[in-house]
Amino acid sequence: MTAGAPYSGDDFYCDVALPHPKALDVVEETGTVLAFHHTRPFWPVHVVVVPKRHLGSLTTVTADDESDVRDLLAVVQRVARGVEAEHGAAAVLTNLGRYQDSKHLHVHVSSGDPLR
């Protein structure tokens, strides 16, 4: 991952983040999920949690994806619990459709007022 290089694809997680986890500030990693501090944070505390297997979005998962989604939500819960304990509040968000810049299911865990 080259610092400052703009990314122009549609799946940052499969293309950049997952192949190079050592370049990220990892919060938690399991066999199926990676949680890391966002590379372009929108909030003072901004962690993104992503399944390692490509899943398009929350609205496209199927019963075949249940195990991955359960693992994803377990990590989201642990990360959110930690953010809430440390900062007094946490928000959990996923984007869909045209709101979803990267076409790979991911969940934002954040705290604080937006930076922009």
mmCIF file of N, CA and C in Angstrom:
data_model
loop_
_atom_site.group_PDB
_atom_site.id
_atom_site.type_symbol
_atom_site.label_atom_id
_atom_site.label_comp_id
_atom_site.label_asym_id
_atom_site.label_seq_id
_atom_site.Cartn_x
_atom_site.Cartn_y
_atom_site.Cartn_z
ATOM 1 N N MET A 1 0.859 -1.168 0.000
ATOM 2 C CA MET A 1 0.000 0.000 0.000
ATOM 3 C C MET A 1 0.897 1.219 0.000
ATOM 4 N N THR A 2 0.838 2.020 -1.028
ATOM 5 C CA THR A 2 1.668 3.202 -1.139
ATOM 6 C C THR A 2 0.990 4.380 -0.473
ATOM 7 N N ALA A 3 1.705 5.015 0.445
ATOM 8 C CA ALA A 3 1.142 6.160 1.155
ATOM 9 C C ALA A 3 0.825 7.274 0.174
ATOM 10 N N GLY A 4 -0.354 7.838 0.296
ATOM 11 C CA GLY A 4 -0.747 8.967 -0.516
ATOM 12 C C GLY A 4 -1.234 8.611 -1.918
ATOM 13 N N ALA A 5 -1.042 7.383 -2.347
ATOM 14 C CA ALA A 5 -1.491 6.995 -3.682
ATOM 15 C C ALA A 5 -3.004 6.846 -3.672
ATOM 16 N N PRO A 6 -3.706 7.518 -4.581
ATOM 17 C CA PRO A 6 -5.160 7.397 -4.603
ATOM 18 C C PRO A 6 -5.582 6.018 -5.094
ATOM 19 N N TYR A 7 -6.645 5.502 -4.508
ATOM 20 C CA TYR A 7 -7.185 4.211 -4.913
ATOM 21 C C TYR A 7 -8.375 4.482 -5.816
ATOM 22 N N SER A 8 -8.437 3.831 -6.962
ATOM 23 C CA SER A 8 -9.512 4.111 -7.903
ATOM 24 C C SER A 8 -10.379 2.894 -8.226
ATOM 25 N N GLY A 9 -10.176 1.779 -7.537
ATOM 26 C CA GLY A 9 -10.980 0.584 -7.788
ATOM 27 C C GLY A 9 -12.303 0.638 -7.056
ATOM 28 N N ASP A 10 -13.012 -0.506 -7.004
ATOM 29 C CA ASP A 10 -14.298 -0.518 -6.310
ATOM 30 C C ASP A 10 -14.344 -1.492 -5.129
ATOM 31 N N ASP A 11 -13.193 -2.117 -4.799
ATOM 32 C CA ASP A 11 -13.139 -3.000 -3.630
ATOM 33 C C ASP A 11 -11.781 -2.837 -2.948
ATOM 34 N N PHE A 12 -11.652 -1.766 -2.190
ATOM 35 C CA PHE A 12 -10.413 -1.459 -1.479
ATOM 36 C C PHE A 12 -9.980 -2.616 -0.594
ATOM 37 N N TYR A 13 -10.938 -3.300 0.000
ATOM 38 C CA TYR A 13 -10.608 -4.350 0.964
ATOM 39 C C TYR A 13 -9.955 -5.548 0.289
ATOM 40 N N CYS A 14 -10.539 -6.053 -0.782
ATOM 41 C CA CYS A 14 -9.930 -7.186 -1.505
ATOM 42 C C CYS A 14 -8.653 -6.761 -2.234
ATOM 43 N N ASP A 15 -8.646 -5.562 -2.779
ATOM 44 C CA ASP A 15 -7.528 -5.121 -3.610
ATOM 45 C C ASP A 15 -6.322 -4.636 -2.807
ATOM 46 N N VAL A 16 -6.556 -3.991 -1.667
ATOM 47 C CA VAL A 16 -5.464 -3.322 -0.944
ATOM 48 C C VAL A 16 -5.326 -3.790 0.502
ATOM 49 N N ALA A 17 -6.387 -3.670 1.293
ATOM 50 C CA ALA A 17 -6.280 -3.895 2.738
ATOM 51 C C ALA A 17 -5.990 -5.356 3.097
ATOM 52 N N LEU A 18 -6.794 -6.271 2.607
ATOM 53 C CA LEU A 18 -6.638 -7.675 3.004
ATOM 54 C C LEU A 18 -5.314 -8.287 2.543
ATOM 55 N N PRO A 19 -4.806 -7.956 1.358
ATOM 56 C CA PRO A 19 -3.505 -8.510 0.966
ATOM 57 C C PRO A 19 -2.320 -7.918 1.744
ATOM 58 N N HIS A 20 -2.530 -6.774 2.429
ATOM 59 C CA HIS A 20 -1.426 -6.081 3.100
ATOM 60 C C HIS A 20 -1.779 -5.678 4.537
ATOM 61 N N PRO A 21 -2.195 -6.611 5.387
ATOM 62 C CA PRO A 21 -2.607 -6.220 6.745
ATOM 63 C C PRO A 21 -1.472 -5.623 7.573
ATOM 64 N N LYS A 22 -0.225 -5.951 7.268
ATOM 65 C CA LYS A 22 0.898 -5.394 8.032
ATOM 66 C C LYS A 22 1.057 -3.891 7.803
ATOM 67 N N ALA A 23 0.473 -3.378 6.716
ATOM 68 C CA ALA A 23 0.529 -1.944 6.433
ATOM 69 C C ALA A 23 -0.582 -1.183 7.169
ATOM 70 N N LEU A 24 -1.451 -1.902 7.879
ATOM 71 C CA LEU A 24 -2.590 -1.307 8.565
ATOM 72 C C LEU A 24 -2.363 -1.265 10.068
ATOM 73 N N ASP A 25 -3.121 -0.414 10.744
ATOM 74 C CA ASP A 25 -3.134 -0.374 12.208
ATOM 75 C C ASP A 25 -4.255 -1.324 12.661
ATOM 76 N N VAL A 26 -3.910 -2.597 12.794
ATOM 77 C CA VAL A 26 -4.893 -3.647 13.074
ATOM 78 C C VAL A 26 -5.338 -3.597 14.527
ATOM 79 N N VAL A 27 -6.653 -3.672 14.723
ATOM 80 C CA VAL A 27 -7.269 -3.708 16.046
ATOM 81 C C VAL A 27 -7.504 -5.155 16.465
ATOM 82 N N GLU A 28 -7.992 -5.963 15.530
ATOM 83 C CA GLU A 28 -8.248 -7.377 15.797
ATOM 84 C C GLU A 28 -8.238 -8.124 14.470
ATOM 85 N N GLU A 29 -7.717 -9.342 14.515
ATOM 86 C CA GLU A 29 -7.753 -10.195 13.333
ATOM 87 C C GLU A 29 -8.089 -11.604 13.768
ATOM 88 N N THR A 30 -9.046 -12.205 13.066
ATOM 89 C CA THR A 30 -9.389 -13.613 13.279
ATOM 90 C C THR A 30 -9.131 -14.330 11.959
ATOM 91 N N GLY A 31 -9.457 -15.588 11.898
ATOM 92 C CA GLY A 31 -9.284 -16.329 10.654
ATOM 93 C C GLY A 31 -10.166 -15.827 9.527
ATOM 94 N N THR A 32 -11.271 -15.154 9.870
ATOM 95 C CA THR A 32 -12.235 -14.737 8.849
ATOM 96 C C THR A 32 -12.516 -13.242 8.804
ATOM 97 N N VAL A 33 -11.987 -12.473 9.766
ATOM 98 C CA VAL A 33 -12.338 -11.054 9.876
ATOM 99 C C VAL A 33 -11.096 -10.230 10.203
ATOM 100 N N LEU A 34 -11.040 -9.016 9.644
ATOM 101 C CA LEU A 34 -9.978 -8.065 9.944
ATOM 102 C C LEU A 34 -10.612 -6.757 10.390
ATOM 103 N N ALA A 35 -10.168 -6.220 11.526
ATOM 104 C CA ALA A 35 -10.616 -4.918 12.021
ATOM 105 C C ALA A 35 -9.385 -4.032 12.139
ATOM 106 N N PHE A 36 -9.469 -2.824 11.572
ATOM 107 C CA PHE A 36 -8.315 -1.929 11.583
ATOM 108 C C PHE A 36 -8.771 -0.479 11.606
ATOM 109 N N HIS A 37 -7.872 0.396 12.059
ATOM 110 C CA HIS A 37 -8.169 1.826 12.031
ATOM 111 C C HIS A 37 -8.252 2.260 10.572
ATOM 112 N N HIS A 38 -9.317 2.961 10.241
ATOM 113 C CA HIS A 38 -9.571 3.382 8.864
ATOM 114 C C HIS A 38 -8.382 4.169 8.322
ATOM 115 N N THR A 39 -8.052 3.958 7.063
ATOM 116 C CA THR A 39 -6.901 4.636 6.460
ATOM 117 C C THR A 39 -7.199 6.102 6.140
ATOM 118 N N ARG A 40 -8.478 6.455 6.047
ATOM 119 C CA ARG A 40 -8.897 7.849 5.840
ATOM 120 C C ARG A 40 -10.060 8.125 6.796
ATOM 121 N N PRO A 41 -9.767 8.305 8.093
ATOM 122 C CA PRO A 41 -10.840 8.394 9.092
ATOM 123 C C PRO A 41 -11.769 9.589 8.884
ATOM 124 N N PHE A 42 -13.028 9.345 9.165
ATOM 125 C CA PHE A 42 -14.060 10.382 9.113
ATOM 126 C C PHE A 42 -14.395 10.874 10.525
ATOM 127 N N TRP A 43 -14.094 10.054 11.533
ATOM 128 C CA TRP A 43 -14.311 10.387 12.933
ATOM 129 C C TRP A 43 -12.986 10.250 13.671
ATOM 130 N N PRO A 44 -12.831 10.876 14.845
ATOM 131 C CA PRO A 44 -11.571 10.745 15.599
ATOM 132 C C PRO A 44 -11.215 9.290 15.908
ATOM 133 N N VAL A 45 -12.213 8.481 16.226
ATOM 134 C CA VAL A 45 -12.029 7.039 16.389
ATOM 135 C C VAL A 45 -12.818 6.409 15.249
ATOM 136 N N HIS A 46 -12.129 5.683 14.374
ATOM 137 C CA HIS A 46 -12.810 5.126 13.193
ATOM 138 C C HIS A 46 -12.153 3.803 12.833
ATOM 139 N N VAL A 47 -12.822 2.731 13.225
ATOM 140 C CA VAL A 47 -12.350 1.375 12.953
ATOM 141 C C VAL A 47 -13.276 0.767 11.901
ATOM 142 N N VAL A 48 -12.700 0.069 10.940
ATOM 143 C CA VAL A 48 -13.495 -0.637 9.940
ATOM 144 C C VAL A 48 -13.299 -2.133 10.158
ATOM 145 N N VAL A 49 -14.402 -2.872 10.102
ATOM 146 C CA VAL A 49 -14.386 -4.319 10.319
ATOM 147 C C VAL A 49 -14.876 -4.972 9.035
ATOM 148 N N VAL A 50 -14.074 -5.899 8.504
ATOM 149 C CA VAL A 50 -14.363 -6.449 7.179
ATOM 150 C C VAL A 50 -14.160 -7.966 7.171
ATOM 151 N N PRO A 51 -15.072 -8.695 6.531
ATOM 152 C CA PRO A 51 -14.825 -10.129 6.379
ATOM 153 C C PRO A 51 -13.686 -10.340 5.377
ATOM 154 N N LYS A 52 -12.877 -11.353 5.616
ATOM 155 C CA LYS A 52 -11.771 -11.635 4.705
ATOM 156 C C LYS A 52 -12.268 -12.236 3.388
ATOM 157 N N ARG A 53 -13.365 -12.935 3.437
ATOM 158 C CA ARG A 53 -13.965 -13.477 2.218
ATOM 159 C C ARG A 53 -14.832 -12.389 1.610
ATOM 160 N N HIS A 54 -14.776 -12.222 0.309
ATOM 161 C CA HIS A 54 -15.565 -11.169 -0.335
ATOM 162 C C HIS A 54 -17.055 -11.436 -0.170
ATOM 163 N N LEU A 55 -17.729 -10.474 0.447
ATOM 164 C CA LEU A 55 -19.188 -10.436 0.519
ATOM 165 C C LEU A 55 -19.569 -9.037 0.057
ATOM 166 N N GLY A 56 -20.492 -8.936 -0.879
ATOM 167 C CA GLY A 56 -20.803 -7.648 -1.496
ATOM 168 C C GLY A 56 -21.336 -6.598 -0.544
ATOM 169 N N SER A 57 -22.353 -6.916 0.213
ATOM 170 C CA SER A 57 -22.935 -5.960 1.163
ATOM 171 C C SER A 57 -23.893 -6.698 2.083
ATOM 172 N N LEU A 58 -24.407 -5.998 3.057
ATOM 173 C CA LEU A 58 -25.355 -6.588 3.997
ATOM 174 C C LEU A 58 -26.592 -7.110 3.277
ATOM 175 N N THR A 59 -27.004 -6.437 2.221
ATOM 176 C CA THR A 59 -28.233 -6.835 1.529
ATOM 177 C C THR A 59 -28.021 -7.938 0.496
ATOM 178 N N THR A 60 -26.782 -8.350 0.274
ATOM 179 C CA THR A 60 -26.542 -9.421 -0.694
ATOM 180 C C THR A 60 -26.100 -10.728 -0.039
ATOM 181 N N VAL A 61 -25.892 -10.727 1.282
ATOM 182 C CA VAL A 61 -25.489 -11.973 1.932
ATOM 183 C C VAL A 61 -26.637 -12.969 1.904
ATOM 184 N N THR A 62 -26.273 -14.251 1.906
ATOM 185 C CA THR A 62 -27.270 -15.324 1.872
ATOM 186 C C THR A 62 -27.021 -16.265 3.045
ATOM 187 N N ALA A 63 -27.829 -17.275 3.147
ATOM 188 C CA ALA A 63 -27.667 -18.273 4.209
ATOM 189 C C ALA A 63 -26.292 -18.937 4.136
ATOM 190 N N ASP A 64 -25.731 -19.050 2.940
ATOM 191 C CA ASP A 64 -24.391 -19.635 2.783
ATOM 192 C C ASP A 64 -23.302 -18.800 3.446
ATOM 193 N N ASP A 65 -23.598 -17.529 3.716
ATOM 194 C CA ASP A 65 -22.626 -16.603 4.306
ATOM 195 C C ASP A 65 -22.778 -16.470 5.821
ATOM 196 N N GLU A 66 -23.674 -17.255 6.406
ATOM 197 C CA GLU A 66 -24.018 -17.086 7.822
ATOM 198 C C GLU A 66 -22.806 -17.129 8.736
ATOM 199 N N SER A 67 -21.919 -18.061 8.543
ATOM 200 C CA SER A 67 -20.756 -18.190 9.414
ATOM 201 C C SER A 67 -19.874 -16.938 9.365
ATOM 202 N N ASP A 68 -19.644 -16.428 8.156
ATOM 203 C CA ASP A 68 -18.830 -15.221 8.005
ATOM 204 C C ASP A 68 -19.505 -14.009 8.652
ATOM 205 N N VAL A 69 -20.813 -13.898 8.475
ATOM 206 C CA VAL A 69 -21.549 -12.763 9.039
ATOM 207 C C VAL A 69 -21.572 -12.853 10.566
ATOM 208 N N ARG A 70 -21.738 -14.051 11.101
ATOM 209 C CA ARG A 70 -21.693 -14.222 12.564
ATOM 210 C C ARG A 70 -20.324 -13.806 13.108
ATOM 211 N N ASP A 71 -19.262 -14.235 12.434
ATOM 212 C CA ASP A 71 -17.911 -13.860 12.859
ATOM 213 C C ASP A 71 -17.713 -12.350 12.766
ATOM 214 N N LEU A 72 -18.201 -11.759 11.667
ATOM 215 C CA LEU A 72 -18.099 -10.310 11.487
ATOM 216 C C LEU A 72 -18.792 -9.582 12.632
ATOM 217 N N LEU A 73 -20.015 -9.992 12.945
ATOM 218 C CA LEU A 73 -20.765 -9.313 14.009
ATOM 219 C C LEU A 73 -20.129 -9.522 15.379
ATOM 220 N N ALA A 74 -19.524 -10.665 15.609
ATOM 221 C CA ALA A 74 -18.839 -10.894 16.888
ATOM 222 C C ALA A 74 -17.667 -9.934 17.036
ATOM 223 N N VAL A 75 -16.907 -9.733 15.962
ATOM 224 C CA VAL A 75 -15.778 -8.796 16.025
ATOM 225 C C VAL A 75 -16.301 -7.366 16.159
ATOM 226 N N VAL A 76 -17.345 -7.013 15.407
ATOM 227 C CA VAL A 76 -17.936 -5.676 15.536
ATOM 228 C C VAL A 76 -18.348 -5.434 16.987
ATOM 229 N N GLN A 77 -18.969 -6.431 17.610
ATOM 230 C CA GLN A 77 -19.416 -6.272 18.996
ATOM 231 C C GLN A 77 -18.227 -6.026 19.931
ATOM 232 N N ARG A 78 -17.156 -6.796 19.770
ATOM 233 C CA ARG A 78 -15.994 -6.623 20.639
ATOM 234 C C ARG A 78 -15.334 -5.260 20.423
ATOM 235 N N VAL A 79 -15.189 -4.865 19.169
ATOM 236 C CA VAL A 79 -14.570 -3.569 18.868
ATOM 237 C C VAL A 79 -15.449 -2.440 19.413
ATOM 238 N N ALA A 80 -16.759 -2.506 19.164
ATOM 239 C CA ALA A 80 -17.677 -1.465 19.651
ATOM 240 C C ALA A 80 -17.680 -1.399 21.171
ATOM 241 N N ARG A 81 -17.640 -2.547 21.813
ATOM 242 C CA ARG A 81 -17.596 -2.588 23.276
ATOM 243 C C ARG A 81 -16.349 -1.853 23.779
ATOM 244 N N GLY A 82 -15.216 -2.097 23.144
ATOM 245 C CA GLY A 82 -13.971 -1.447 23.539
ATOM 246 C C GLY A 82 -13.994 0.051 23.286
ATOM 247 N N VAL A 83 -14.519 0.468 22.145
ATOM 248 C CA VAL A 83 -14.611 1.901 21.826
ATOM 249 C C VAL A 83 -15.541 2.588 22.815
ATOM 250 N N GLU A 84 -16.686 1.973 23.090
ATOM 251 C CA GLU A 84 -17.639 2.549 24.047
ATOM 252 C C GLU A 84 -17.010 2.662 25.436
ATOM 253 N N ALA A 85 -16.311 1.637 25.866
ATOM 254 C CA ALA A 85 -15.684 1.665 27.192
ATOM 255 C C ALA A 85 -14.622 2.756 27.282
ATOM 256 N N GLU A 86 -13.835 2.919 26.231
ATOM 257 C CA GLU A 86 -12.749 3.898 26.257
ATOM 258 C C GLU A 86 -13.218 5.331 26.018
ATOM 259 N N HIS A 87 -14.238 5.515 25.178
ATOM 260 C CA HIS A 87 -14.638 6.865 24.767
ATOM 261 C C HIS A 87 -16.032 7.266 25.239
ATOM 262 N N GLY A 88 -16.751 6.364 25.870
ATOM 263 C CA GLY A 88 -18.064 6.689 26.416
ATOM 264 C C GLY A 88 -19.210 6.559 25.424
ATOM 265 N N ALA A 89 -18.905 6.345 24.158
ATOM 266 C CA ALA A 89 -19.945 6.205 23.133
ATOM 267 C C ALA A 89 -19.335 5.561 21.901
ATOM 268 N N ALA A 90 -20.178 4.881 21.143
ATOM 269 C CA ALA A 90 -19.744 4.291 19.880
ATOM 270 C C ALA A 90 -20.936 4.241 18.933
ATOM 271 N N ALA A 91 -20.652 4.357 17.652
ATOM 272 C CA ALA A 91 -21.666 4.190 16.611
ATOM 273 C C ALA A 91 -21.222 3.042 15.715
ATOM 274 N N VAL A 92 -22.203 2.295 15.199
ATOM 275 C CA VAL A 92 -21.936 1.182 14.297
ATOM 276 C C VAL A 92 -22.747 1.443 13.031
ATOM 277 N N LEU A 93 -22.072 1.387 11.873
ATOM 278 C CA LEU A 93 -22.707 1.774 10.623
ATOM 279 C C LEU A 93 -22.200 0.921 9.471
ATOM 280 N N THR A 94 -23.099 0.567 8.559
ATOM 281 C CA THR A 94 -22.689 0.002 7.275
ATOM 282 C C THR A 94 -23.439 0.755 6.193
ATOM 283 N N ASN A 95 -22.811 0.907 5.046
ATOM 284 C CA ASN A 95 -23.413 1.628 3.930
ATOM 285 C C ASN A 95 -23.866 0.640 2.864
ATOM 286 N N LEU A 96 -24.862 1.055 2.088
ATOM 287 C CA LEU A 96 -25.445 0.198 1.046
ATOM 288 C C LEU A 96 -25.622 0.993 -0.244
ATOM 289 N N GLY A 97 -25.662 0.268 -1.348
ATOM 290 C CA GLY A 97 -25.937 0.906 -2.639
ATOM 291 C C GLY A 97 -24.922 1.977 -2.971
ATOM 292 N N ARG A 98 -25.389 3.109 -3.455
ATOM 293 C CA ARG A 98 -24.467 4.170 -3.864
ATOM 294 C C ARG A 98 -23.750 4.823 -2.680
ATOM 295 N N TYR A 99 -24.209 4.569 -1.461
ATOM 296 C CA TYR A 99 -23.490 5.060 -0.277
ATOM 297 C C TYR A 99 -22.251 4.218 0.014
ATOM 298 N N GLN A 100 -22.148 3.060 -0.607
ATOM 299 C CA GLN A 100 -21.069 2.116 -0.329
ATOM 300 C C GLN A 100 -19.941 2.323 -1.348
ATOM 301 N N ASP A 101 -18.904 3.081 -0.943
ATOM 302 C CA ASP A 101 -17.778 3.346 -1.843
ATOM 303 C C ASP A 101 -17.057 2.069 -2.234
ATOM 304 N N SER A 102 -16.787 1.214 -1.267
ATOM 305 C CA SER A 102 -16.103 -0.041 -1.534
ATOM 306 C C SER A 102 -17.141 -1.153 -1.539
ATOM 307 N N LYS A 103 -17.249 -1.853 -2.633
ATOM 308 C CA LYS A 103 -18.293 -2.872 -2.815
ATOM 309 C C LYS A 103 -17.895 -4.192 -2.150
ATOM 310 N N HIS A 104 -17.663 -4.111 -0.848
ATOM 311 C CA HIS A 104 -17.287 -5.252 -0.007
ATOM 312 C C HIS A 104 -17.907 -4.956 1.351
ATOM 313 N N LEU A 105 -18.682 -5.875 1.870
ATOM 314 C CA LEU A 105 -19.323 -5.659 3.163
ATOM 315 C C LEU A 105 -18.293 -5.196 4.179
ATOM 316 N N HIS A 106 -18.571 -4.100 4.846
ATOM 317 C CA HIS A 106 -17.706 -3.613 5.907
ATOM 318 C C HIS A 106 -18.551 -2.795 6.878
ATOM 319 N N VAL A 107 -18.115 -2.774 8.125
ATOM 320 C CA VAL A 107 -18.848 -2.090 9.181
ATOM 321 C C VAL A 107 -17.903 -1.084 9.831
ATOM 322 N N HIS A 108 -18.395 0.142 9.984
ATOM 323 C CA HIS A 108 -17.628 1.197 10.639
ATOM 324 C C HIS A 108 -18.020 1.233 12.117
ATOM 325 N N VAL A 109 -17.031 1.294 12.987
ATOM 326 C CA VAL A 109 -17.239 1.507 14.412
ATOM 327 C C VAL A 109 -16.542 2.830 14.705
ATOM 328 N N SER A 110 -17.295 3.804 15.217
ATOM 329 C CA SER A 110 -16.720 5.142 15.375
ATOM 330 C C SER A 110 -17.134 5.784 16.682
ATOM 331 N N SER A 111 -16.413 6.868 16.996
ATOM 332 C CA SER A 111 -16.759 7.687 18.142
ATOM 333 C C SER A 111 -16.233 9.085 17.885
ATOM 334 N N GLY A 112 -16.991 10.071 18.308
ATOM 335 C CA GLY A 112 -16.591 11.472 18.154
ATOM 336 C C GLY A 112 -17.315 12.148 17.011
ATOM 337 N N ASP A 113 -17.142 13.463 16.949
ATOM 338 C CA ASP A 113 -17.756 14.260 15.892
ATOM 339 C C ASP A 113 -16.967 14.095 14.593
ATOM 340 N N PRO A 114 -17.652 14.151 13.442
ATOM 341 C CA PRO A 114 -16.941 14.010 12.158
ATOM 342 C C PRO A 114 -15.786 14.998 12.038
ATOM 343 N N LEU A 115 -14.715 14.543 11.402
ATOM 344 C CA LEU A 115 -13.524 15.366 11.204
ATOM 345 C C LEU A 115 -13.683 16.316 10.021
ATOM 346 N N ARG A 116 -14.612 16.005 9.122
ATOM 347 C CA ARG A 116 -14.776 16.831 7.905
ATOM 348 C C ARG A 116 -16.134 17.459 7.881
#
